XYZ file of C-alpha atoms in Angstrom:
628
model
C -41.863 -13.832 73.883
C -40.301 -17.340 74.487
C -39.548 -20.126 72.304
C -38.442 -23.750 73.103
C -36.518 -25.918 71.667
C -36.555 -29.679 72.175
C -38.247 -28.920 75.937
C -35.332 -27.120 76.913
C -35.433 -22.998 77.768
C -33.420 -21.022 75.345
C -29.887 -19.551 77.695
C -30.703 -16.222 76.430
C -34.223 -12.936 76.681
C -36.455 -12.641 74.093
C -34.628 -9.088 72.649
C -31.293 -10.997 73.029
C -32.245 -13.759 70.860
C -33.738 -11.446 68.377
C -30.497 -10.065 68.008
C -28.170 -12.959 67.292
C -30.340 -13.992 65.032
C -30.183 -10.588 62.835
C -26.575 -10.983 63.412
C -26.202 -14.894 62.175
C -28.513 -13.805 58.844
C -25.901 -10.815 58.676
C -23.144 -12.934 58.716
C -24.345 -16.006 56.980
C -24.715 -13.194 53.644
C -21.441 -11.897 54.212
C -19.702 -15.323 54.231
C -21.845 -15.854 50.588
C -20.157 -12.917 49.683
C -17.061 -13.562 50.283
C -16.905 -17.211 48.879
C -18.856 -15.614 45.458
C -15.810 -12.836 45.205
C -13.130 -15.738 46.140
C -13.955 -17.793 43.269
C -14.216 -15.029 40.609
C -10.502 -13.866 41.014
C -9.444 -17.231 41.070
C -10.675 -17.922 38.077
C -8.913 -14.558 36.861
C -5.747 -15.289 38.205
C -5.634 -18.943 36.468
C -6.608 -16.782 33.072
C -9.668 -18.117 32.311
C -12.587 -15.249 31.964
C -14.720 -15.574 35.237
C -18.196 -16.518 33.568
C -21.063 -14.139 35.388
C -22.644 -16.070 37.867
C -26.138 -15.871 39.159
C -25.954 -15.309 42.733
C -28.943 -16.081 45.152
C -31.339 -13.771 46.215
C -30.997 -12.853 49.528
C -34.136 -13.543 51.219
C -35.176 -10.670 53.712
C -34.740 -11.344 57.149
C -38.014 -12.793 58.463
C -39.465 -11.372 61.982
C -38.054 -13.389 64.852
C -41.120 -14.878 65.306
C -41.063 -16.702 61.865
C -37.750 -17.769 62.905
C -36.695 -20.869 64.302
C -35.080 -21.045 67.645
C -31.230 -20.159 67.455
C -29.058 -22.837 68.830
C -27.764 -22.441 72.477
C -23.807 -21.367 73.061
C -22.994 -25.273 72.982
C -24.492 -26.815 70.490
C -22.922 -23.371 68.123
C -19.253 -24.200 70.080
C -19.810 -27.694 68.880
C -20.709 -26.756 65.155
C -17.970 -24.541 64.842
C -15.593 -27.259 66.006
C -16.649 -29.415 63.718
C -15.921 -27.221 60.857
C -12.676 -27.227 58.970
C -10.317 -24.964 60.536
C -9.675 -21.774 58.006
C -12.744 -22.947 55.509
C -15.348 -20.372 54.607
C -18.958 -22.352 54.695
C -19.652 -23.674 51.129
C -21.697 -20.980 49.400
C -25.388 -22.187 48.798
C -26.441 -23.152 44.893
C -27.937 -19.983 42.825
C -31.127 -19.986 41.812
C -32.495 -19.714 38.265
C -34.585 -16.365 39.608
C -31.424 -15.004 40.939
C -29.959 -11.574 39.283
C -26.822 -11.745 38.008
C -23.482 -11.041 39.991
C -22.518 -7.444 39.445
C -19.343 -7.372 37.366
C -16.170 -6.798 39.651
C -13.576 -4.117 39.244
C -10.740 -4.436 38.347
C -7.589 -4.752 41.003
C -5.411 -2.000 41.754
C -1.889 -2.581 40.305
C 0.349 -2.529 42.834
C 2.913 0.647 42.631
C 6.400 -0.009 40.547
C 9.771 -0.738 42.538
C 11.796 1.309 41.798
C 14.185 0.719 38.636
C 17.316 -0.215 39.346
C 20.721 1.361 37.718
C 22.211 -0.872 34.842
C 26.090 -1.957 34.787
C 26.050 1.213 32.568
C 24.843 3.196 34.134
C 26.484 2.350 37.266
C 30.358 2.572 36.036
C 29.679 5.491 34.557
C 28.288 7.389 37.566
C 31.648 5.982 38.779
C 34.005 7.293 36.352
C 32.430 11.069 36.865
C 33.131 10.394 40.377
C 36.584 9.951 40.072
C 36.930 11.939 37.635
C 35.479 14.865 39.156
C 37.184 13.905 42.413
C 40.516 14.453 40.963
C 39.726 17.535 39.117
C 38.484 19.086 42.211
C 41.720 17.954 44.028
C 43.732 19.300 41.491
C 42.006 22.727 41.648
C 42.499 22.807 45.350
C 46.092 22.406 44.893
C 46.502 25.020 42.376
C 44.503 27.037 44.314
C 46.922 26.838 47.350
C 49.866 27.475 45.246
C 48.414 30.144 42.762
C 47.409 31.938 45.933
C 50.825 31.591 47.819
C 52.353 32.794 44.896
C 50.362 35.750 43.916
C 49.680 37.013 47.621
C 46.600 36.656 47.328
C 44.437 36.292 50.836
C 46.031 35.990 54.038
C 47.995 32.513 54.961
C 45.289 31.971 57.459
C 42.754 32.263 54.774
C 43.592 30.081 52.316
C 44.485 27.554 55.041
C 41.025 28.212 56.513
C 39.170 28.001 53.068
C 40.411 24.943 52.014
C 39.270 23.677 55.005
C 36.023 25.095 54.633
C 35.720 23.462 51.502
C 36.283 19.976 52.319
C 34.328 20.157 55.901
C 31.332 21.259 52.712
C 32.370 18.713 51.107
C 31.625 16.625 53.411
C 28.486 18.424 54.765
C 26.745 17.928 51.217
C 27.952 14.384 50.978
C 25.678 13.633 54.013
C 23.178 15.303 52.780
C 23.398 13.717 48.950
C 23.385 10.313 50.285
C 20.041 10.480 52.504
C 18.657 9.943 48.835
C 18.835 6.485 47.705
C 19.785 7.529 43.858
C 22.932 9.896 45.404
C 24.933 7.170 47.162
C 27.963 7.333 44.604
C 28.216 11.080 44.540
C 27.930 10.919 48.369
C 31.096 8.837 48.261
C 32.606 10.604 46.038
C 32.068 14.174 47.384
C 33.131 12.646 50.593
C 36.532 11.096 50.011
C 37.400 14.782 48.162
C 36.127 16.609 51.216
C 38.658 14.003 53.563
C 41.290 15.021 50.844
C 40.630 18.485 51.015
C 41.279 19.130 54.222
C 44.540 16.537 54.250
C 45.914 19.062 51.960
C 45.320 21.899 54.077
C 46.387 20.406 57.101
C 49.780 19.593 54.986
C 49.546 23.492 54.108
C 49.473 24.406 57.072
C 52.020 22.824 58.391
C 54.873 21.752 55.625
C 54.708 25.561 53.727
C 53.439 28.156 56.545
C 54.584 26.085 60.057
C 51.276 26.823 61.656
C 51.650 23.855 63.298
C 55.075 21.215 64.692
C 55.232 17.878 62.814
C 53.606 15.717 65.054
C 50.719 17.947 65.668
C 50.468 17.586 61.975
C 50.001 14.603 61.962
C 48.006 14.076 64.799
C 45.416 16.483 62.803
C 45.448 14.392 59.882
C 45.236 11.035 61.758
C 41.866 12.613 62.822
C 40.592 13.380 59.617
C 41.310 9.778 59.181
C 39.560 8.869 62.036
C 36.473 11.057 61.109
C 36.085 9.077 57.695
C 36.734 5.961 59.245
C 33.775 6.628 61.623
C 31.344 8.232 58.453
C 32.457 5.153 56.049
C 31.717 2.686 58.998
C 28.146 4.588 59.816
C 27.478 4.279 55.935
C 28.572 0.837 55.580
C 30.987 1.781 52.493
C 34.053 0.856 51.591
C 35.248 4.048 49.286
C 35.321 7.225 51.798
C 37.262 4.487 54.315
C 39.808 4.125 51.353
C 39.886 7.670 50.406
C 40.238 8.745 53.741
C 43.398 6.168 54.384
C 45.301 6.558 51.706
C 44.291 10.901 51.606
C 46.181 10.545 54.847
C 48.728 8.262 54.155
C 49.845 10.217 50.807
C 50.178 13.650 52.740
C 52.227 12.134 55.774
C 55.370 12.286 53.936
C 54.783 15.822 52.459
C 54.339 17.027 56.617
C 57.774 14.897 57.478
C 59.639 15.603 54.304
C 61.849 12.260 54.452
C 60.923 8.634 55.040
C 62.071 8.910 59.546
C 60.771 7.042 61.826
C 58.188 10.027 62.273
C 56.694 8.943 59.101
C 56.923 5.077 59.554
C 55.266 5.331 63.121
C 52.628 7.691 61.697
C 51.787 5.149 59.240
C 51.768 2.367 61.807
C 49.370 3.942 63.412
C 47.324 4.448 60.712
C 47.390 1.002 60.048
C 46.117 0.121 63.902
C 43.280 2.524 63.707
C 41.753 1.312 60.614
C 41.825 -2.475 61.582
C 38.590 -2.389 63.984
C 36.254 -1.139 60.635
C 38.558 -3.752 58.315
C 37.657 -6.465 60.453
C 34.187 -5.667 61.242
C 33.114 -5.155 57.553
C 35.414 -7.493 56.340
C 36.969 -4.869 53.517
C 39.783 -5.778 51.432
C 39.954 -2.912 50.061
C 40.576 -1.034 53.347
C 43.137 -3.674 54.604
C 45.453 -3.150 51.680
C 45.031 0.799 51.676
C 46.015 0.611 55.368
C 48.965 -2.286 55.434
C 50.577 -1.258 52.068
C 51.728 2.207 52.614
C 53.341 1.144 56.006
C 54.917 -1.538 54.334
C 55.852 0.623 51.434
C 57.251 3.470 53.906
C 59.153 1.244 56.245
C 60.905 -0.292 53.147
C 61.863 3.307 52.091
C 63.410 3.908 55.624
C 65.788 0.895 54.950
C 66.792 2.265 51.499
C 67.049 5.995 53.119
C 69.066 4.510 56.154
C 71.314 2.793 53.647
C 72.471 6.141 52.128
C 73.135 7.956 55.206
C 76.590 7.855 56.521
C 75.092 7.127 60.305
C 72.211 5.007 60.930
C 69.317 5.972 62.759
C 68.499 3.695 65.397
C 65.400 4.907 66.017
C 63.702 4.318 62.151
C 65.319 0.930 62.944
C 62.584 0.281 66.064
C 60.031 1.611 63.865
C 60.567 -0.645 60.988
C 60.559 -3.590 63.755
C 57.078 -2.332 64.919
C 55.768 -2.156 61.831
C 57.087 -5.829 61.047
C 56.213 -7.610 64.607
C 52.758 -5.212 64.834
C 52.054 -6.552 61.145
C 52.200 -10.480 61.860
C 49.556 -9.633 64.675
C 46.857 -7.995 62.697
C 47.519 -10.344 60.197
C 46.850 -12.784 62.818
C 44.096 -10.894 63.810
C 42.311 -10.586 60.621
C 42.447 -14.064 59.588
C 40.872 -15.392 63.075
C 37.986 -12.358 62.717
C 37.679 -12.841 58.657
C 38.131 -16.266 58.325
C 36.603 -16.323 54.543
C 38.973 -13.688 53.994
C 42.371 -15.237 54.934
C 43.826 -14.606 51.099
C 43.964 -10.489 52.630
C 45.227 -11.659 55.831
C 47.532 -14.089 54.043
C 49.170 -11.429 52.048
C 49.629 -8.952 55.249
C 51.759 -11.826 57.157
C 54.026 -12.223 53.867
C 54.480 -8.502 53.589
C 54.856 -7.262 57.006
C 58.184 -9.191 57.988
C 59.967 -7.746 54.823
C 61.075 -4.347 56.308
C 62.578 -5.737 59.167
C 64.688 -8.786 57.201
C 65.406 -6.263 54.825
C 66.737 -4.126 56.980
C 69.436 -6.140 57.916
C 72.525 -3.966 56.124
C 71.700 -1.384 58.441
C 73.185 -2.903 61.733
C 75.966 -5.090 62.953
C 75.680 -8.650 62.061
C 75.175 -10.008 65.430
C 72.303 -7.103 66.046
C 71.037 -7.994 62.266
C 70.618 -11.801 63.854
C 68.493 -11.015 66.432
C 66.387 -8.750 64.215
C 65.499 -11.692 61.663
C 65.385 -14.421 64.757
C 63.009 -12.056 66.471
C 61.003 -11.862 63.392
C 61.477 -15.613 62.968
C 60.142 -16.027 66.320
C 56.927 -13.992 65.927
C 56.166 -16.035 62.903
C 56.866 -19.721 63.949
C 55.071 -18.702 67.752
C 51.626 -17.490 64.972
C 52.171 -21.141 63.740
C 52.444 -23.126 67.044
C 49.365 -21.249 68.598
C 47.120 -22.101 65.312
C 48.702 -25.354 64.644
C 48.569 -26.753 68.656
C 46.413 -25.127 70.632
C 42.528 -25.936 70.479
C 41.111 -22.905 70.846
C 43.192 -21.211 68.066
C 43.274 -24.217 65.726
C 39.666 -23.735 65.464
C 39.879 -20.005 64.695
C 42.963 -19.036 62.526
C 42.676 -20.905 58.991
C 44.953 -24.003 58.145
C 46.322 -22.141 55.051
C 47.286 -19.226 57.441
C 49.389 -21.040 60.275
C 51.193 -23.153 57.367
C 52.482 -19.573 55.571
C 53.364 -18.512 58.785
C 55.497 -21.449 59.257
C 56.771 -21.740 55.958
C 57.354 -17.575 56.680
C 59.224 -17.955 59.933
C 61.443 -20.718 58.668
C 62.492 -18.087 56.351
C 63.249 -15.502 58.674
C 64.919 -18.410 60.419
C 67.227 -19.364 57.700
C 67.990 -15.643 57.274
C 68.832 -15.455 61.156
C 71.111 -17.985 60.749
C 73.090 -17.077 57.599
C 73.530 -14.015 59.742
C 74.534 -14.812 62.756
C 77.129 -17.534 61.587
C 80.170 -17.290 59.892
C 80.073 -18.656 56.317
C 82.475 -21.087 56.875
C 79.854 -22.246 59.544
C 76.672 -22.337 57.073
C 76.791 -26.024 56.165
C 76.913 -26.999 59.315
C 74.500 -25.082 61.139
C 71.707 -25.703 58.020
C 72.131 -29.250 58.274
C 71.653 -29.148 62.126
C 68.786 -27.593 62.321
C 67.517 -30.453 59.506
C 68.052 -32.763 61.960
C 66.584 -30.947 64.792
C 63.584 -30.093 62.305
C 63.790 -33.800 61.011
C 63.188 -34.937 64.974
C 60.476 -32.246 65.263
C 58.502 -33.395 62.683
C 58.732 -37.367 63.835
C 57.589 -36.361 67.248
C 54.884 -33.750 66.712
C 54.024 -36.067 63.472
C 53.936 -33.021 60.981
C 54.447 -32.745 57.867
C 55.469 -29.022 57.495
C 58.676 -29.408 59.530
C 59.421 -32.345 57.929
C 59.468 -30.096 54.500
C 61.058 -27.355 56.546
C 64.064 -29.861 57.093
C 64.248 -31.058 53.218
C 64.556 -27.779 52.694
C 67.210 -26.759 55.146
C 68.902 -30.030 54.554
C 68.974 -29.213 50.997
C 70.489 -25.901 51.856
C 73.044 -26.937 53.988
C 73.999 -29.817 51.252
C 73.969 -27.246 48.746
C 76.891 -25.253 50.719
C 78.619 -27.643 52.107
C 79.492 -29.001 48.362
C 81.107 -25.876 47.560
C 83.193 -25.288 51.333
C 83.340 -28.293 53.484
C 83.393 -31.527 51.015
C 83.753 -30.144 47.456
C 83.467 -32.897 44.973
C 86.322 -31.525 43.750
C 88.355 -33.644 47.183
C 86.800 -37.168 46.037
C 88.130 -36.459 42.445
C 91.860 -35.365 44.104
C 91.457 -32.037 42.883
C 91.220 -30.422 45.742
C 91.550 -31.153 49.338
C 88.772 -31.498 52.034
C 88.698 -29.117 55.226
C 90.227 -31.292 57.463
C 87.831 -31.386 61.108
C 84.967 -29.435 59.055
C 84.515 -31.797 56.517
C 84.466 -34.854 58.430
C 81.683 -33.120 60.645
C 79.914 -32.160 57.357
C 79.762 -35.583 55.650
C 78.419 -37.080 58.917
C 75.484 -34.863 59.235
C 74.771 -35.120 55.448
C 74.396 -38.913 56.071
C 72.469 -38.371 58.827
C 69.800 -36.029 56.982
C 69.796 -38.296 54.272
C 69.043 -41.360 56.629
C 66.774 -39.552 58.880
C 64.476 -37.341 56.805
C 63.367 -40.357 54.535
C 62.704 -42.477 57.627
C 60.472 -39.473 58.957
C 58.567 -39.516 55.924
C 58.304 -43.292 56.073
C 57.215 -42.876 59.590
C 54.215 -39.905 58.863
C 53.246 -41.799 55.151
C 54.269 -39.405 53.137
C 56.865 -41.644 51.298
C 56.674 -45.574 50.920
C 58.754 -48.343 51.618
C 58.353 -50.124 48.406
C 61.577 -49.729 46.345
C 61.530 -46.885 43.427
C 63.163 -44.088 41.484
C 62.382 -41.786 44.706
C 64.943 -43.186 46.926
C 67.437 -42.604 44.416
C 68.348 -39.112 45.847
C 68.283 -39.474 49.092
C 70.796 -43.117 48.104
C 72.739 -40.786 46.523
C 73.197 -37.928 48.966
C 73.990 -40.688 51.361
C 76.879 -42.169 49.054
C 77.954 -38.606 49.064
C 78.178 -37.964 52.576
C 79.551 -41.107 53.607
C 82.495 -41.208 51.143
C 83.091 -37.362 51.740
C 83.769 -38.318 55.768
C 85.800 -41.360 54.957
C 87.997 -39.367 52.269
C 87.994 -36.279 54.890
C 89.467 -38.959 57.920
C 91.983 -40.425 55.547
C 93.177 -37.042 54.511
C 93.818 -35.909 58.141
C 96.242 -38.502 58.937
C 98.385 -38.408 55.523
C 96.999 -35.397 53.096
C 98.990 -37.009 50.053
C 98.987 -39.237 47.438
C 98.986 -42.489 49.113
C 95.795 -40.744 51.563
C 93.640 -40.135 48.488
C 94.252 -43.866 47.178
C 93.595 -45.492 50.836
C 90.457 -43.700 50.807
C 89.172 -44.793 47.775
C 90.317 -48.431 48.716
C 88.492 -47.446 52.038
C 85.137 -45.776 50.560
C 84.848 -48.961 47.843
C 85.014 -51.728 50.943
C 82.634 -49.235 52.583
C 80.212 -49.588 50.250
C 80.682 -53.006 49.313
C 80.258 -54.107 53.139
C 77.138 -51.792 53.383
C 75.537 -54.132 50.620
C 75.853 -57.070 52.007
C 74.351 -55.868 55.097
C 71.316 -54.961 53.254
C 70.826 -58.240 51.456
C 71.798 -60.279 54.381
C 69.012 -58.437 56.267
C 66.813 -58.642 53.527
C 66.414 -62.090 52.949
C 62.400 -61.195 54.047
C 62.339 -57.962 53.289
C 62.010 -56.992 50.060
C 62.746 -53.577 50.368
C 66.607 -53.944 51.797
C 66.996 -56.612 49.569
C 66.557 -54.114 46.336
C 68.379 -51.191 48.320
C 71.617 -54.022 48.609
C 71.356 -55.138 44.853
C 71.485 -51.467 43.866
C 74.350 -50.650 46.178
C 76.241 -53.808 44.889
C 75.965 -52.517 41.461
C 76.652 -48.997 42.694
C 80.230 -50.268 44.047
C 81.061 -52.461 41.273
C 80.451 -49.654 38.888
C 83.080 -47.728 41.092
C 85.702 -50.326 41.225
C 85.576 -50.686 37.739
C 85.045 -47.101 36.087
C 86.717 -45.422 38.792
C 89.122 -47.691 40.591
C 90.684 -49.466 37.917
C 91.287 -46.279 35.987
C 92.196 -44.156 39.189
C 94.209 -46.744 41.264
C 97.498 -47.783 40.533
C 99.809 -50.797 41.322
C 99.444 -52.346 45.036
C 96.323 -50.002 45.707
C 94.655 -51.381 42.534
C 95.293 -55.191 43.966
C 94.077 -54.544 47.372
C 90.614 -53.026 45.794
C 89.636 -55.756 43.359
C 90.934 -58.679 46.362
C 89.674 -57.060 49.156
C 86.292 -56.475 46.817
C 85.970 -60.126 45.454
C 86.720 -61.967 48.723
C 83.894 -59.670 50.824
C 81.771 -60.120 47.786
C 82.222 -64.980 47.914
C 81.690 -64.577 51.639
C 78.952 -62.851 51.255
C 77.621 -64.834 48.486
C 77.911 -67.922 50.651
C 76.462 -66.649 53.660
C 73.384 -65.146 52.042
C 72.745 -68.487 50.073
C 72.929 -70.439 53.810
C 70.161 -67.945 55.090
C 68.036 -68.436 51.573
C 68.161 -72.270 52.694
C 67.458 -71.999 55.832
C 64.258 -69.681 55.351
C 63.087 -72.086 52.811
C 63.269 -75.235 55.446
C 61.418 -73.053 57.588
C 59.069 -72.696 55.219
């Protein structure tokens, strides 16, 4: 049969169009459906009772000759394009004949999650953990003893069995924490397992000699290794711990005293736990790894102390573990940066062995232990301070307490190597080397490095070089050393203020800040005038000449500063003080120090510097005021 549309001939047979047309009716009830279904739940989810709606009576598909022509492939491409894209067609309106909808079950409720463990619950599936842990520990040790004791079982055996019983320890820790609810009993069974068979690796060894020392150890360093690998396949922290610090505790029962056996055993330790510390970022495992090597290399000083000959090689040992210790703390805080308070605390620990160590040696061999260390430190601070590709990956706070750390070690090197009759002036040259550092790398932590060793050296040189004690002629000065002394205290006082000018950390406006450094540099100056004047006549008539001398000094240094600061305010305030400064000294100190012909020369000398002055700064006040 064929039909016609519009004078065109339909694209498709008769038996083909019958078809699509069955299949459009089919679809055309489905999509009635559908819409009908949407709008009930809907109107169930928004809480409203769906009201029972008449749906429309499905007329029965009519013979395809009562049908009208079904539209060709493009004008249905060109309907469907015109529909809105994801819109089901709007559902026709019922009719009042229509039955009702039939009532819709209701959904399936979707399945529970699964409850999760309260705080409770949780710490006190911990505390059985550890608690049993320790119990079962404690039985395995008794069990050891009680059976070397009795004679019960061969050696072999009891070694064997406690073996046994950690490896199924272990063994039913894997299997407990394939279930989701087990995974604290799985860590728990597996860090007494690890434990275990420490213990009877440490039997075997320390109380039947099964195996040497070393080999010893090298067993336990692989039960290390094997709970580093399980903790690092489970992703959690506590069998890594327990398997550290298992191994770490029964090192020193294998070598019996703190050698450098022990300290290298723990070093190593240390090393072959940093790959799953820095990977998983655990603290936990950083601390359990750094602090016993830390710990035992300490011990090694204090044991080397005690013994009439020192061991030279727990001394290279402690060094590793110091110099090896900056560089996973470098390591750490480049991999971890959010975790550079860990990393932090490793680089502050790790150099204390080796500094501490420094009783053990010659002083000259001490010295190059701390300015080794001192050089490890401050090279960890110039790589993250200066060069790009570090500066961007090691944290600021990190590089500046490995500075501040290596100028410790460097102050420690120094106090070593030198003489103490040498201290003052070595401190206050390195301020000045530290002071010129910081001006031309324009830093501000070298610039407190020198304060600080220019406040050392000050400190020292008051009690040796120029004690207070020479300006007051109780005492006398030390002669070549103390001139030298009160020079380079001027200079630091002149030098590190102008840095800090220089770099803004200190202004130029006059205030109760430059008071100290004014002072220090009164100090120093009179210290190396008194220290020149007591090298040519170291009597009576030297101390009063260099009073006379350190007054004028003072007096001239004033009017310098107000003749040069007739525009800037600044030296202008810094001369006024100074004026009043010397004055105060002529006539506290002078007048009741000074006697006869020395007390006439002060006050003349004083008074006729002090007119000239007067006159020549009120010529420049004129003459700036003309110019004006």
């Amino acid at each position: 049969m064929s039909h016609s549309s519009s004078g065109e001939r339909s694209d498709c047979g008769p038996d083909q169009d019958g078809t699509l047309v069955l299949l459009a009716g089919e679809l055309n009830a489905i999509g009635q459906r559908l819409a009908e279904l949407g709008a009930v739940l809907h109107s169930r989810a928004a809480g409203s009772a769906p009201q029972q709606t008449s749906v429309p009576q499905q007329p029965a598909i009519q013979p395809p000759q009562a049908m009208p022509q079904p539209p060709t492939m493009p004008q249905r491409q060109e309907a469907w394009a015109q529909q809105p894209y994801g819109m089901p067609p709007a559902p026709p309106q019922p009719t009042p004949h229509a039955p009702p909808y039939p009532e819709m079950p209701q959904p399936v409720q979707a399945a529970r999650a699964p409850r999760r463990l309260s705080a409770g619950q949780l710490t006190t599936s911990r505390v059985l953990a550890v608690a049993g842990t320790a119990v079962t520990l404690l039985g395995v040790v008794f069990l050891l003893v009680l059976a070397a004791q009795q004679g019960w079982l061969l050696p072999q055996l009891r070694v064997g069995g406690g073996a046994a019983l950690g490896a199924a320890l272990v063994a039913a820790a894997v299997w407990v924490h394939r279930r989701q609810a087990g995974r604290i009993g799985a860590y728990a069974l597996a860090a007494t397992g690890f434990t275990a068979v420490h213990l009877a690796v440490v039997a075997a060894t320390s109380l039947y000699g099964y195996f040497p020392k070393p080999a010893g150890l090298g067993l336990g360093l692989l039960v290390a290794a094997a709970g580093l690998a399980l903790a690092d396949r489970w992703r959690a922290q506590s069998p890594a711990v327990g398997a550290v610090l298992g191994s770490a505790v029964c090192a020193p029962m294998i070598t019996a005293r703190p050698d450098a056996m022990l300290v290298g055993f723990l070093l190593v330790l240390q090393i072959a736990a940093t790959p799953v510390q820095i990977r998983r970022g655990w603290r936990g495992l950083t601390l359990a790894a750094a602090v016993p090597c830390v710990l035992g290399a300490l011990v090694a000083d204090v044991w080397n102390l005690v013994l009439p000959r020192h061991d030279g090689t727990t001394l290279l040992a402690v060094l590793a573990v110091s110099l090896l210790g900056v560089v996973l703390a470098a390591v750490t805080a480049g991999a971890r940066r959010g975790d550079d308070v860990t990393a932090i605390g490793l680089l502050v620990a790790s150099p204390a062995p080796a500094l501490l160590s420094a009783p053990m040696v010659e002083r000259v061999h001490a010295g190059l232990l701390a300015a080794l260390v001192a050089a490890m430190l401050l090279a960890v601070w110039a790589v993250g301070r200066f060069l790009p590709a570090f500066r961007e990956l090691l944290p600021s706070r990190f590089t500046a307490v490995a500075g501040g750390a290596g100028a410790v070690a460097a102050l420690q090197a120094t106090v070593t190597f030198v003489d103490p009759s040498a201290w003052a002036t070595a401190l206050l040259c390195e301020a000045l080397l530290l002071a010129l550092g910081a001006f031309q790398l324009r830093s501000s932590g070298i610039l407190l490095g020198a304060l600080c060793f220019g406040v050392a050296g000050f400190l020292v040189s008051m009690v040796h070089e120029v004690p207070i004690a020479a300006l007051a002629g109780l005492g006398r000065a030390q002669g070549i050393p103390g001139v030298l002394a009160g020079l380079l205290i001027a200079a630091v006082a002149v030098l590190v203020p102008a840095v800090a000018v220089r770099l803004g950390a200190l202004s130029r406006e006059p205030g109760g800040v430059w008071a100290l450094p004014g002072m220090v540099l009164l100090y120093g100056s009179a210290s190396t005038i008194m220290a020149l004047v007591l090298l040519v006549r170291d009597d009576r008539t030297g101390f009063l000449t260099g009073h006379i001398l350190i007054t004028l000094s003072w007096v001239g240094a004033a009017i310098y500063l107000l003749l040069r600061g007739v525009r800037l305010t600044h030296l202008r305030v810094a001369g006024m003080v100074l004026i009043a400064v010397a004055l105060a000294k002529l006539f506290l100190f002078d007048l009741a120090t000074l006697d006869g012909f020395a007390r006439v020369v002060a006050f003349l000398c004083a008074g006729l510097v002090l007119l000239a002055a007067g006159v020549r700064y009120a010529r420049l006040v004129a003459a700036e005021q003309s110019d004006a």
